[in-house]
PDB file of C-alpha atoms in Angstrom:
ATOM      1  CA  MET A   6     211.894 124.474 -62.477  1.00  0.00           C
ATOM      2  CA  PRO A   7     215.324 122.838 -62.059  1.00  0.00           C
ATOM      3  CA  VAL A   8     218.180 125.042 -63.240  1.00  0.00           C
ATOM      4  CA  PHE A   9     220.489 123.566 -65.873  1.00  0.00           C
ATOM      5  CA  SER A  10     223.932 125.074 -66.420  1.00  0.00           C
ATOM      6  CA  VAL A  11     226.979 123.867 -68.300  1.00  0.00           C
ATOM      7  CA  THR A  12     230.250 123.933 -66.384  1.00  0.00           C
ATOM      8  CA  GLY A  13     233.698 123.461 -67.893  1.00  0.00           C
ATOM      9  CA  ASP A  14     235.118 124.223 -71.329  1.00  0.00           C
ATOM     10  CA  VAL A  15     236.460 120.794 -72.307  1.00  0.00           C
ATOM     11  CA  ASP A  16     234.163 117.775 -71.817  1.00  0.00           C
ATOM     12  CA  PRO A  17     231.816 119.836 -69.615  1.00  0.00           C
ATOM     13  CA  PHE A  18     229.450 118.646 -66.913  1.00  0.00           C
ATOM     14  CA  LEU A  19     225.773 119.465 -66.821  1.00  0.00           C
ATOM     15  CA  HIS A  20     225.182 121.041 -63.406  1.00  0.00           C
ATOM     16  CA  VAL A  21     221.600 120.753 -62.125  1.00  0.00           C
ATOM     17  CA  SER A  22     220.323 122.762 -59.191  1.00  0.00           C
ATOM     18  CA  MET A  23     217.012 121.466 -57.787  1.00  0.00           C
ATOM     19  CA  LYS A  24     214.560 122.623 -55.142  1.00  0.00           C
ATOM     20  CA  GLN A  25     212.606 120.238 -52.948  1.00  0.00           C
ATOM     21  CA  GLY A  26     209.894 118.417 -54.913  1.00  0.00           C
ATOM     22  CA  GLU A  27     211.480 119.010 -58.342  1.00  0.00           C
ATOM     23  CA  THR A  28     212.337 116.124 -60.685  1.00  0.00           C
ATOM     24  CA  ILE A  29     214.417 115.624 -63.783  1.00  0.00           C
ATOM     25  CA  TYR A  30     215.025 112.551 -65.940  1.00  0.00           C
ATOM     26  CA  CYS A  31     218.160 111.603 -67.846  1.00  0.00           C
ATOM     27  CA  GLU A  32     219.851 108.805 -69.745  1.00  0.00           C
ATOM     28  CA  SER A  33     220.580 105.707 -67.681  1.00  0.00           C
ATOM     29  CA  ASP A  34     224.317 106.321 -67.185  1.00  0.00           C
ATOM     30  CA  ALA A  35     224.356 110.120 -67.111  1.00  0.00           C
ATOM     31  CA  MET A  36     224.511 110.721 -63.324  1.00  0.00           C
ATOM     32  CA  VAL A  37     228.027 111.398 -62.029  1.00  0.00           C
ATOM     33  CA  MET A  38     227.389 112.954 -58.601  1.00  0.00           C
ATOM     34  CA  MET A  39     224.421 114.025 -56.509  1.00  0.00           C
ATOM     35  CA  GLU A  40     223.901 115.425 -53.035  1.00  0.00           C
ATOM     36  CA  THR A  41     222.180 113.331 -50.393  1.00  0.00           C
ATOM     37  CA  ALA A  42     218.957 115.371 -50.488  1.00  0.00           C
ATOM     38  CA  LEU A  43     218.311 113.818 -53.896  1.00  0.00           C
ATOM     39  CA  ASP A  44     217.000 110.341 -54.747  1.00  0.00           C
ATOM     40  CA  LEU A  45     217.841 108.378 -57.894  1.00  0.00           C
ATOM     41  CA  LYS A  46     215.451 105.805 -59.357  1.00  0.00           C
ATOM     42  CA  GLY A  47     215.405 103.842 -62.586  1.00  0.00           C
ATOM     43  CA  LYS A  48     212.047 103.991 -64.348  1.00  0.00           C
ATOM     44  CA  MET A  49     210.648 102.644 -67.610  1.00  0.00           C
ATOM     45  CA  THR A  50     209.064 105.935 -68.644  1.00  0.00           C
ATOM     46  CA  GLY A  51     205.762 105.551 -70.497  1.00  0.00           C
ATOM     47  CA  GLY A  52     205.618 101.787 -70.074  1.00  0.00           C
ATOM     48  CA  LEU A  53     207.217  98.904 -71.966  1.00  0.00           C
ATOM     49  CA  GLY A  54     205.903  99.939 -75.395  1.00  0.00           C
ATOM     50  CA  SER A  55     207.283 103.472 -75.161  1.00  0.00           C
ATOM     51  CA  ALA A  56     210.612 102.195 -73.820  1.00  0.00           C
ATOM     52  CA  ILE A  57     210.969  99.765 -76.734  1.00  0.00           C
ATOM     53  CA  MET A  58     210.139 102.499 -79.240  1.00  0.00           C
ATOM     54  CA  ARG A  59     212.737 104.854 -77.720  1.00  0.00           C
ATOM     55  CA  ARG A  60     215.277 102.044 -77.841  1.00  0.00           C
ATOM     56  CA  PHE A  61     214.705 101.542 -81.559  1.00  0.00           C
ATOM     57  CA  ALA A  62     214.451 105.253 -82.290  1.00  0.00           C
ATOM     58  CA  ASN A  63     217.454 106.673 -80.488  1.00  0.00           C
ATOM     59  CA  GLY A  64     219.453 103.868 -78.936  1.00  0.00           C
ATOM     60  CA  GLU A  65     218.276 104.834 -75.447  1.00  0.00           C
ATOM     61  CA  SER A  66     218.238 102.447 -72.524  1.00  0.00           C
ATOM     62  CA  PHE A  67     214.920 100.887 -71.473  1.00  0.00           C
ATOM     63  CA  PHE A  68     215.296 102.489 -68.046  1.00  0.00           C
ATOM     64  CA  GLN A  69     215.889 106.192 -67.552  1.00  0.00           C
ATOM     65  CA  GLN A  70     217.276 107.759 -64.399  1.00  0.00           C
ATOM     66  CA  HIS A  71     214.807 109.940 -62.500  1.00  0.00           C
ATOM     67  CA  ILE A  72     216.374 112.292 -59.955  1.00  0.00           C
ATOM     68  CA  GLU A  73     214.073 113.920 -57.408  1.00  0.00           C
ATOM     69  CA  ALA A  74     214.800 116.434 -54.643  1.00  0.00           C
ATOM     70  CA  VAL A  75     213.081 114.520 -51.837  1.00  0.00           C
ATOM     71  CA  ARG A  76     214.686 115.768 -48.619  1.00  0.00           C
ATOM     72  CA  GLY A  77     215.360 119.383 -49.595  1.00  0.00           C
ATOM     73  CA  SER A  78     217.253 121.306 -52.235  1.00  0.00           C
ATOM     74  CA  GLY A  79     220.283 119.730 -53.843  1.00  0.00           C
ATOM     75  CA  ASP A  80     222.629 119.674 -56.792  1.00  0.00           C
ATOM     76  CA  CYS A  81     223.829 116.964 -59.149  1.00  0.00           C
ATOM     77  CA  LEU A  82     226.305 116.617 -61.992  1.00  0.00           C
ATOM     78  CA  LEU A  83     225.507 114.763 -65.210  1.00  0.00           C
ATOM     79  CA  SER A  84     227.715 113.827 -68.138  1.00  0.00           C
ATOM     80  CA  PRO A  85     227.022 112.511 -71.670  1.00  0.00           C
ATOM     81  CA  THR A  86     228.559 109.269 -72.912  1.00  0.00           C
ATOM     82  CA  LEU A  87     230.765 110.824 -75.596  1.00  0.00           C
ATOM     83  CA  PRO A  88     233.152 113.750 -75.021  1.00  0.00           C
ATOM     84  CA  GLY A  89     231.865 117.015 -76.359  1.00  0.00           C
ATOM     85  CA  ALA A  90     229.654 120.028 -75.913  1.00  0.00           C
ATOM     86  CA  ILE A  91     226.318 120.256 -74.101  1.00  0.00           C
ATOM     87  CA  GLU A  92     223.419 122.508 -75.092  1.00  0.00           C
ATOM     88  CA  VAL A  93     220.339 123.396 -73.011  1.00  0.00           C
ATOM     89  CA  VAL A  94     217.379 123.749 -75.387  1.00  0.00           C
ATOM     90  CA  ASP A  95     214.055 125.408 -74.501  1.00  0.00           C
ATOM     91  CA  VAL A  96     211.021 123.444 -75.706  1.00  0.00           C
ATOM     92  CA  GLY A  97     207.368 124.464 -75.772  1.00  0.00           C
ATOM     93  CA  ALA A  98     206.980 127.105 -78.451  1.00  0.00           C
ATOM     94  CA  ARG A  99     209.479 125.003 -80.430  1.00  0.00           C
ATOM     95  CA  GLN A 100     209.850 121.237 -80.413  1.00  0.00           C
ATOM     96  CA  TYR A 101     212.866 119.309 -81.693  1.00  0.00           C
ATOM     97  CA  LEU A 102     213.816 116.019 -83.304  1.00  0.00           C
ATOM     98  CA  LEU A 103     216.910 114.322 -81.854  1.00  0.00           C
ATOM     99  CA  ASN A 104     219.564 112.306 -83.610  1.00  0.00           C
ATOM    100  CA  ASP A 105     220.961 109.067 -82.160  1.00  0.00           C
ATOM    101  CA  GLY A 106     222.654 109.492 -78.780  1.00  0.00           C
ATOM    102  CA  ALA A 107     221.919 113.217 -78.450  1.00  0.00           C
ATOM    103  CA  PHE A 108     219.607 113.076 -75.400  1.00  0.00           C
ATOM    104  CA  VAL A 109     221.166 113.791 -71.987  1.00  0.00           C
ATOM    105  CA  ALA A 110     218.448 115.069 -69.639  1.00  0.00           C
ATOM    106  CA  ALA A 111     215.172 116.976 -69.393  1.00  0.00           C
ATOM    107  CA  THR A 112     212.856 118.660 -66.922  1.00  0.00           C
ATOM    108  CA  SER A 113     209.765 116.739 -65.834  1.00  0.00           C
ATOM    109  CA  GLY A 114     207.363 118.920 -67.858  1.00  0.00           C
ATOM    110  CA  THR A 115     208.779 117.541 -71.098  1.00  0.00           C
ATOM    111  CA  GLU A 116     208.356 114.197 -72.826  1.00  0.00           C
ATOM    112  CA  MET A 117     210.364 112.235 -75.379  1.00  0.00           C
ATOM    113  CA  LYS A 118     208.052 110.817 -78.048  1.00  0.00           C
ATOM    114  CA  VAL A 119     208.674 108.762 -81.180  1.00  0.00           C
ATOM    115  CA  ARG A 120     207.892 109.974 -84.707  1.00  0.00           C
ATOM    116  CA  THR A 121     207.741 107.761 -87.799  1.00  0.00           C
ATOM    117  CA  GLN A 122     210.082 108.785 -90.634  1.00  0.00           C
ATOM    118  CA  SER A 123     209.549 108.513 -94.362  1.00  0.00           C
ATOM    119  CA  ILE A 124     210.989 105.405 -96.026  1.00  0.00           C
ATOM    120  CA  GLY A 125     213.722 107.401 -97.760  1.00  0.00           C
ATOM    121  CA  ASN A 126     214.920 109.055 -94.568  1.00  0.00           C
ATOM    122  CA  ALA A 127     214.650 105.810 -92.616  1.00  0.00           C
ATOM    123  CA  LEU A 128     216.804 103.852 -95.052  1.00  0.00           C
ATOM    124  CA  PHE A 129     219.529 106.405 -95.687  1.00  0.00           C
ATOM    125  CA  ALA A 130     219.563 109.196 -93.107  1.00  0.00           C
ATOM    126  CA  GLN A 131     220.692 106.949 -90.199  1.00  0.00           C
ATOM    127  CA  SER A 132     218.709 109.005 -87.689  1.00  0.00           C
ATOM    128  CA  GLY A 133     216.916 106.245 -85.807  1.00  0.00           C
ATOM    129  CA  GLY A 134     215.817 104.034 -88.721  1.00  0.00           C
ATOM    130  CA  PHE A 135     212.055 104.252 -89.251  1.00  0.00           C
ATOM    131  CA  PHE A 136     211.626 106.178 -85.989  1.00  0.00           C
ATOM    132  CA  VAL A 137     213.159 109.332 -84.556  1.00  0.00           C
ATOM    133  CA  MET A 138     212.852 110.947 -81.120  1.00  0.00           C
ATOM    134  CA  GLU A 139     210.766 114.120 -80.771  1.00  0.00           C
ATOM    135  CA  THR A 140     210.348 116.408 -77.778  1.00  0.00           C
ATOM    136  CA  ALA A 141     206.940 117.356 -76.389  1.00  0.00           C
ATOM    137  CA  GLY A 142     205.632 119.416 -73.483  1.00  0.00           C
ATOM    138  CA  THR A 143     207.192 122.521 -71.958  1.00  0.00           C
ATOM    139  CA  GLY A 144     210.525 122.953 -70.242  1.00  0.00           C
ATOM    140  CA  GLN A 145     214.124 122.252 -71.156  1.00  0.00           C
ATOM    141  CA  VAL A 146     215.857 119.354 -72.876  1.00  0.00           C
ATOM    142  CA  VAL A 147     219.623 118.921 -72.756  1.00  0.00           C
ATOM    143  CA  VAL A 148     221.461 117.497 -75.766  1.00  0.00           C
ATOM    144  CA  SER A 149     225.099 116.668 -76.408  1.00  0.00           C
ATOM    145  CA  GLY A 150     227.260 116.542 -79.513  1.00  0.00           C
ATOM    146  CA  PHE A 151     230.585 114.855 -80.161  1.00  0.00           C
ATOM    147  CA  GLY A 152     233.116 117.694 -80.230  1.00  0.00           C
ATOM    148  CA  SER A 153     232.044 121.335 -80.402  1.00  0.00           C
ATOM    149  CA  MET A 154     228.478 122.413 -81.139  1.00  0.00           C
ATOM    150  CA  PHE A 155     227.106 125.172 -83.347  1.00  0.00           C
ATOM    151  CA  GLN A 156     223.587 126.508 -83.924  1.00  0.00           C
ATOM    152  CA  LEU A 157     222.406 127.099 -87.485  1.00  0.00           C
ATOM    153  CA  ASP A 158     219.362 129.215 -88.350  1.00  0.00           C
ATOM    154  CA  VAL A 159     217.621 127.927 -91.465  1.00  0.00           C
ATOM    155  CA  GLU A 160     215.603 130.510 -93.403  1.00  0.00           C
ATOM    156  CA  PRO A 161     213.108 130.183 -96.267  1.00  0.00           C
ATOM    157  CA  GLY A 162     214.940 130.072 -99.579  1.00  0.00           C
ATOM    158  CA  LYS A 163     218.263 129.250 -97.886  1.00  0.00           C
ATOM    159  CA  ASP A 164     218.345 125.470 -97.582  1.00  0.00           C
ATOM    160  CA  VAL A 165     221.149 123.904 -95.566  1.00  0.00           C
ATOM    161  CA  VAL A 166     222.879 120.608 -96.389  1.00  0.00           C
ATOM    162  CA  ILE A 167     224.509 118.747 -93.474  1.00  0.00           C
ATOM    163  CA  ASP A 168     226.202 115.376 -93.137  1.00  0.00           C
ATOM    164  CA  ASN A 169     223.805 113.502 -90.874  1.00  0.00           C
ATOM    165  CA  SER A 170     226.617 112.279 -88.610  1.00  0.00           C
ATOM    166  CA  HIS A 171     227.105 115.901 -87.531  1.00  0.00           C
ATOM    167  CA  VAL A 172     223.430 116.669 -86.820  1.00  0.00           C
ATOM    168  CA  VAL A 173     222.482 116.742 -83.119  1.00  0.00           C
ATOM    169  CA  CYS A 174     218.877 118.002 -83.161  1.00  0.00           C
ATOM    170  CA  TRP A 175     216.620 120.150 -85.308  1.00  0.00           C
ATOM    171  CA  ASP A 176     213.390 122.136 -85.153  1.00  0.00           C
ATOM    172  CA  ASN A 177     210.407 119.888 -85.958  1.00  0.00           C
ATOM    173  CA  SER A 178     208.929 122.629 -88.169  1.00  0.00           C
ATOM    174  CA  LEU A 179     211.783 122.122 -90.649  1.00  0.00           C
ATOM    175  CA  LYS A 180     211.409 119.883 -93.665  1.00  0.00           C
ATOM    176  CA  TYR A 181     214.284 117.434 -94.026  1.00  0.00           C
ATOM    177  CA  ASP A 182     215.040 115.096 -96.897  1.00  0.00           C
ATOM    178  CA  ILE A 183     217.761 112.710 -97.924  1.00  0.00           C
ATOM    179  CA  SER A 184     220.021 114.160-100.568  1.00  0.00           C
ATOM    180  CA  VAL A 185     223.005 112.860-102.522  1.00  0.00           C
ATOM    181  CA  THR A 186     225.899 115.150-103.451  1.00  0.00           C
ATOM    182  CA  THR A 187     228.282 112.777-105.221  1.00  0.00           C
ATOM    183  CA  GLY A 188     230.338 114.406-107.929  1.00  0.00           C
ATOM    184  CA  GLY A 189     230.911 111.303-110.040  1.00  0.00           C
ATOM    185  CA  GLY A 190     227.881 111.804-112.286  1.00  0.00           C
ATOM    186  CA  ALA A 191     225.107 109.430-113.207  1.00  0.00           C
ATOM    187  CA  GLY A 192     227.276 107.076-115.176  1.00  0.00           C
ATOM    188  CA  SER A 193     229.904 106.294-112.527  1.00  0.00           C
ATOM    189  CA  GLY A 194     227.872 103.774-110.520  1.00  0.00           C
ATOM    190  CA  GLY A 195     229.002 100.714-112.455  1.00  0.00           C
ATOM    191  CA  GLY A 196     226.497 101.373-115.229  1.00  0.00           C
ATOM    192  CA  ILE A 197     223.698 102.325-112.850  1.00  0.00           C
ATOM    193  CA  GLY A 198     222.393 105.771-113.673  1.00  0.00           C
ATOM    194  CA  GLY A 199     220.444 108.564-112.042  1.00  0.00           C
ATOM    195  CA  PHE A 200     219.611 108.766-108.340  1.00  0.00           C
ATOM    196  CA  LEU A 201     220.198 105.042-107.760  1.00  0.00           C
ATOM    197  CA  GLY A 202     223.666 105.325-109.252  1.00  0.00           C
ATOM    198  CA  ASN A 203     224.469 108.228-106.952  1.00  0.00           C
ATOM    199  CA  ILE A 204     223.220 106.243-103.947  1.00  0.00           C
ATOM    200  CA  VAL A 205     225.486 103.324-104.897  1.00  0.00           C
ATOM    201  CA  ASN A 206     228.434 105.699-105.300  1.00  0.00           C
ATOM    202  CA  SER A 207     227.711 107.264-101.911  1.00  0.00           C
ATOM    203  CA  VAL A 208     227.403 103.959-100.066  1.00  0.00           C
ATOM    204  CA  THR A 209     230.586 102.518-101.568  1.00  0.00           C
ATOM    205  CA  SER A 210     232.640 105.677-101.106  1.00  0.00           C
ATOM    206  CA  GLY A 211     231.294 106.619 -97.675  1.00  0.00           C
ATOM    207  CA  GLU A 212     230.570 110.122 -98.911  1.00  0.00           C
ATOM    208  CA  GLY A 213     227.722 112.119-100.339  1.00  0.00           C
ATOM    209  CA  ILE A 214     224.673 111.093 -98.260  1.00  0.00           C
ATOM    210  CA  VAL A 215     223.419 114.190 -96.447  1.00  0.00           C
ATOM    211  CA  LEU A 216     220.293 115.754 -94.981  1.00  0.00           C
ATOM    212  CA  ARG A 217     218.815 118.816 -96.689  1.00  0.00           C
ATOM    213  CA  PHE A 218     216.892 121.130 -94.345  1.00  0.00           C
ATOM    214  CA  SER A 219     214.433 123.732 -95.623  1.00  0.00           C
ATOM    215  CA  GLY A 220     211.897 126.091 -94.087  1.00  0.00           C
ATOM    216  CA  SER A 221     212.407 128.135 -90.943  1.00  0.00           C
ATOM    217  CA  GLY A 222     213.980 126.843 -87.741  1.00  0.00           C
ATOM    218  CA  LYS A 223     217.143 125.859 -85.870  1.00  0.00           C
ATOM    219  CA  VAL A 224     219.597 122.997 -86.349  1.00  0.00           C
ATOM    220  CA  PHE A 225     222.288 122.124 -83.808  1.00  0.00           C
ATOM    221  CA  ILE A 226     225.369 120.455 -85.284  1.00  0.00           C
ATOM    222  CA  CYS A 227     228.569 118.997 -83.816  1.00  0.00           C
ATOM    223  CA  SER A 228     232.123 119.120 -85.147  1.00  0.00           C
ATOM    224  CA  ARG A 229     232.976 115.413 -84.904  1.00  0.00           C
ATOM    225  CA  ASN A 230     231.673 112.325 -86.692  1.00  0.00           C
ATOM    226  CA  ARG A 231     231.143 109.584 -84.092  1.00  0.00           C
ATOM    227  CA  ASP A 232     231.135 106.662 -86.543  1.00  0.00           C
ATOM    228  CA  ALA A 233     234.249 107.881 -88.367  1.00  0.00           C
ATOM    229  CA  PHE A 234     236.059 108.340 -85.046  1.00  0.00           C
ATOM    230  CA  LEU A 235     235.150 104.853 -83.844  1.00  0.00           C
ATOM    231  CA  LYS A 236     236.388 103.416 -87.129  1.00  0.00           C
ATOM    232  CA  TRP A 237     239.611 105.375 -86.804  1.00  0.00           C
ATOM    233  CA  THR A 238     240.212 104.125 -83.235  1.00  0.00           C
ATOM    234  CA  ALA A 239     239.629 100.540 -84.389  1.00  0.00           C
ATOM    235  CA  THR A 240     241.659 100.612 -87.603  1.00  0.00           C
ATOM    236  CA  GLY A 241     243.867 103.671 -87.435  1.00  0.00           C
ATOM    237  CA  LYS A 242     242.428 104.806 -90.744  1.00  0.00           C
ATOM    238  CA  ALA A 243     239.986 107.615 -91.461  1.00  0.00           C
ATOM    239  CA  SER A 244     236.787 106.620 -93.257  1.00  0.00           C
TER     240      SER A 244
END
């Protein structure tokens, strides 16, 4: 199996060491450098339907890069779009759901599928609308997060609440639900009470809409909020 390793402390590369006949696939613009023993091809993995679903689910390109060691062993360097940490995740015994833009690369024994979300999560969680990416198969999947990354272990009876903009990927055995943590109370939504009032408060204030994870499994989170950063670069003001 190809060997993934992360090199560098700030904005690291993903270093991939491959033996002849081995293949990996990655996001369309991830390849930075490869040795001449390797070939690079753009493929619409799984056909047009699967490519369209991945596009809607995770903002991926229709064509993925497939790198194969054709003429012998060789190395390549990959890089995610946004600056930040890279994590190599083992899949097989565990499978993971991926947030928007988290996917970097994977070994050929794995597959990126699409799962349908509940209406509540689709409308408010911002993780791929009605669809979200899910790993399948056996091997390794590489994910990236904006800023630093940290692994959380969720245990029964110890639910974890995370701003969705900081979620990178999570164990598919975990239950996750939209939750609202506004502190304004039911009557502060312009006369709209209860959960709907809290949703209105959250949307207008930009705060309070989070994901609540329960059960047993892992969640990988990142330190930076991509959308807030992009807004700051455009306006000079924090959201």
